[in-house]
Amino acid sequence: ADAPDQAESKVNVAVREIFSVWQETRDKKLTQLVFCDLSTPKAEGQGFSVYQDVKAKLVRLGVPAAEVAFMQDYDSDAAKLALFKDVRVGTVRVLMGSTQKMGAGTNVQALLVAEHHLDAPWRPADIEQREGRILRQGNTNPVVKICRYVTEGSFDAYMWQALETKAKFISQIMTGESAAR
């Protein structure tokens, strides 16, 4: 929380991209998902949270606070259904959450135009689950953006590479094809 904000950090690059998409699609009220597993929303004064940092920066740029929601704030089934409806109609235009919280059962695809991966999950199936939120029947947008943010020289690049290696290995086992040992 006390560290200086780096203008070119992956979070700041993501905020600029999220805002750009928000601004470009304002008239159609198109929506975006932001996945982040390595942080959680925290109460005020409880330390640094990527979630609050992203939202605060979007609000400073002009995004109404009510248009940015955190999946973790909706615990009951009724609350989640109301949130999903708000995303499907464009009342909530940026929904942030973890792979676990925004996985199966998160049917918000109607107006999704962009998906942002602030970190890499642990399993290839998690990528499929994340991207399955936007790449699905019922999305009115024939072209969507999927953005992955990586800090050069960090563990990010290793994680994305490990995911690719795991996915290839799993594919070889499932298809019975093997081009290598």
Coordinates of C-alpha atoms in Angstrom, one line a residue:
A1 CA 0.0 0.0 0.0
D2 CA 2.9 2.4 0.7
A3 CA 4.8 1.5 -2.5
P4 CA 4.9 4.2 -5.2
D5 CA 2.5 3.6 -8.1
Q6 CA 4.4 2.6 -11.3
A7 CA 2.8 4.2 -14.4
E8 CA 3.5 1.2 -16.6
S9 CA 2.6 -1.5 -14.1
K10 CA 0.3 -4.2 -15.5
V11 CA -2.5 -2.9 -13.3
N12 CA -2.2 0.6 -14.8
V13 CA -2.0 -0.7 -18.3
A14 CA -5.1 -2.8 -17.7
V15 CA -6.9 0.2 -16.2
R16 CA -6.2 2.2 -19.3
E17 CA -7.4 -0.6 -21.5
I18 CA -10.6 -1.2 -19.5
F19 CA -11.3 2.5 -19.5
S20 CA -10.7 2.7 -23.3
V21 CA -13.1 -0.1 -24.0
W22 CA -15.6 1.4 -21.5
Q23 CA -15.4 4.7 -23.3
E24 CA -15.6 3.3 -26.9
T25 CA -18.7 1.2 -26.0
R26 CA -20.5 3.7 -23.8
D27 CA -23.4 4.3 -26.2
K28 CA -24.1 0.5 -26.4
K29 CA -23.4 -0.1 -22.7
L30 CA -21.2 -3.1 -23.5
T31 CA -19.6 -4.9 -20.6
Q32 CA -16.3 -6.3 -19.5
L33 CA -15.0 -9.0 -17.1
V34 CA -11.7 -8.6 -15.1
F35 CA -10.2 -11.8 -13.6
C36 CA -7.9 -11.5 -10.7
D37 CA -7.1 -14.5 -8.4
L38 CA -4.1 -13.1 -6.6
S39 CA -6.0 -10.4 -4.7
T40 CA -9.4 -9.9 -3.1
P41 CA -11.5 -6.9 -2.2
K42 CA -10.6 -5.6 1.3
A43 CA -12.4 -3.3 3.7
E44 CA -11.1 0.2 3.9
G45 CA -7.9 0.3 5.9
Q46 CA -7.3 -3.4 5.6
G47 CA -4.3 -3.1 3.3
F48 CA -3.7 -2.9 -0.4
S49 CA -6.1 -4.6 -2.8
V50 CA -5.8 -4.8 -6.6
Y51 CA -9.6 -4.7 -6.8
Q52 CA -10.0 -1.4 -4.9
D53 CA -7.0 0.0 -6.8
V54 CA -8.5 -0.8 -10.2
K55 CA -11.9 0.6 -9.2
A56 CA -10.5 3.8 -7.7
K57 CA -8.5 4.5 -10.9
L58 CA -11.4 3.8 -13.2
V59 CA -13.6 6.1 -11.1
R60 CA -10.9 8.8 -11.3
L61 CA -11.0 8.5 -15.1
G62 CA -14.8 9.0 -15.1
V63 CA -16.4 5.6 -14.8
P64 CA -19.3 5.8 -12.4
A65 CA -18.6 3.8 -9.2
A66 CA -21.9 2.0 -9.6
E67 CA -20.8 0.6 -13.0
V68 CA -17.9 -1.4 -11.4
A69 CA -18.8 -4.4 -9.2
F70 CA -16.8 -7.1 -7.3
M71 CA -18.2 -10.6 -7.6
Q72 CA -17.1 -11.2 -4.0
D73 CA -19.6 -8.7 -2.7
Y74 CA -22.5 -10.8 -3.8
D75 CA -22.9 -13.8 -1.5
S76 CA -26.5 -15.0 -1.8
D77 CA -28.0 -16.6 -4.9
A78 CA -30.6 -13.8 -5.2
A79 CA -27.9 -11.2 -5.0
K80 CA -25.8 -12.9 -7.7
L81 CA -28.9 -13.3 -10.0
A82 CA -29.6 -9.5 -9.6
L83 CA -25.9 -8.7 -10.4
F84 CA -25.9 -11.0 -13.4
K85 CA -29.0 -9.2 -14.7
D86 CA -27.4 -5.8 -14.2
V87 CA -24.3 -7.0 -16.2
R88 CA -26.5 -8.5 -19.0
V89 CA -28.4 -5.1 -19.4
G90 CA -25.3 -2.9 -19.0
T91 CA -26.1 -1.3 -15.7
V92 CA -22.9 -2.9 -14.3
R93 CA -20.3 -2.5 -17.1
V94 CA -17.1 -3.9 -15.4
L95 CA -17.3 -7.0 -13.2
M96 CA -14.2 -8.1 -11.3
G97 CA -13.7 -11.4 -9.7
S98 CA -11.7 -14.6 -9.3
T99 CA -11.8 -17.7 -11.4
Q100 CA -13.6 -19.5 -8.7
K101 CA -16.2 -16.8 -8.0
M102 CA -17.0 -16.0 -11.7
G103 CA -16.8 -19.6 -13.0
A104 CA -19.6 -22.0 -13.8
G105 CA -23.1 -20.4 -13.5
T106 CA -21.9 -16.9 -14.3
N107 CA -24.2 -16.1 -17.2
V108 CA -23.4 -12.5 -18.0
Q109 CA -22.4 -12.9 -21.7
A110 CA -25.1 -10.9 -23.4
L111 CA -23.1 -7.6 -23.8
L112 CA -19.6 -8.8 -23.1
V113 CA -17.0 -7.2 -25.3
A114 CA -13.8 -7.6 -23.4
E115 CA -12.2 -9.9 -20.8
H116 CA -9.0 -9.1 -18.9
H117 CA -6.7 -11.6 -17.2
L118 CA -4.7 -9.7 -14.5
D119 CA -3.0 -12.9 -13.6
A120 CA -2.6 -16.5 -14.7
P121 CA -4.6 -19.2 -13.0
W122 CA -3.0 -22.5 -12.0
R123 CA -4.8 -24.9 -14.4
P124 CA -5.5 -24.9 -18.1
A125 CA -9.1 -25.7 -17.2
D126 CA -9.3 -22.4 -15.4
I127 CA -8.4 -20.5 -18.6
E128 CA -11.2 -22.4 -20.4
Q129 CA -13.6 -21.5 -17.5
R130 CA -12.6 -17.8 -17.6
E131 CA -12.8 -17.5 -21.4
G132 CA -16.0 -19.6 -21.4
R133 CA -17.7 -16.6 -19.8
I134 CA -17.3 -14.5 -23.0
L135 CA -16.9 -17.0 -25.8
R136 CA -20.3 -18.5 -25.6
Q137 CA -23.7 -18.6 -27.1
G138 CA -25.9 -15.6 -26.2
N139 CA -23.2 -13.0 -26.6
T140 CA -24.4 -10.4 -29.0
N141 CA -20.8 -9.3 -29.9
P142 CA -19.4 -11.3 -32.8
V143 CA -15.9 -9.9 -32.0
V144 CA -14.5 -9.7 -28.5
K145 CA -11.1 -8.8 -26.8
I146 CA -9.3 -11.1 -24.5
C147 CA -6.4 -9.3 -22.8
R148 CA -3.7 -11.0 -20.8
Y149 CA -1.4 -8.7 -18.8
V150 CA 2.2 -9.8 -18.0
T151 CA 5.0 -8.0 -16.2
E152 CA 8.3 -8.6 -18.1
G153 CA 10.8 -10.5 -16.0
S154 CA 8.3 -11.5 -13.4
F155 CA 6.6 -14.8 -12.4
D156 CA 3.7 -13.9 -14.8
A157 CA 5.6 -15.1 -17.9
Y158 CA 6.6 -18.3 -16.2
M159 CA 2.9 -19.0 -15.2
W160 CA 1.5 -18.4 -18.7
Q161 CA 4.3 -20.6 -20.2
A162 CA 3.6 -23.3 -17.6
L163 CA -0.1 -23.2 -18.5
E164 CA 0.7 -23.6 -22.2
T165 CA 2.9 -26.6 -21.4
K166 CA 0.3 -28.2 -19.2
A167 CA -2.4 -27.7 -21.9
K168 CA -0.3 -29.3 -24.6
F169 CA 0.4 -32.3 -22.3
I170 CA -3.3 -32.7 -21.5
S171 CA -4.2 -32.4 -25.1
Q172 CA -1.7 -35.1 -26.1
I173 CA -3.1 -37.5 -23.5
M174 CA -6.8 -36.7 -24.4
T175 CA -6.3 -37.1 -28.2
G176 CA -3.7 -39.9 -28.1
E177 CA -1.4 -37.9 -30.3
S178 CA 2.2 -37.4 -29.3
A179 CA 4.8 -35.5 -31.3
A180 CA 7.3 -35.7 -28.5
R181 CA 8.3 -37.9 -25.6

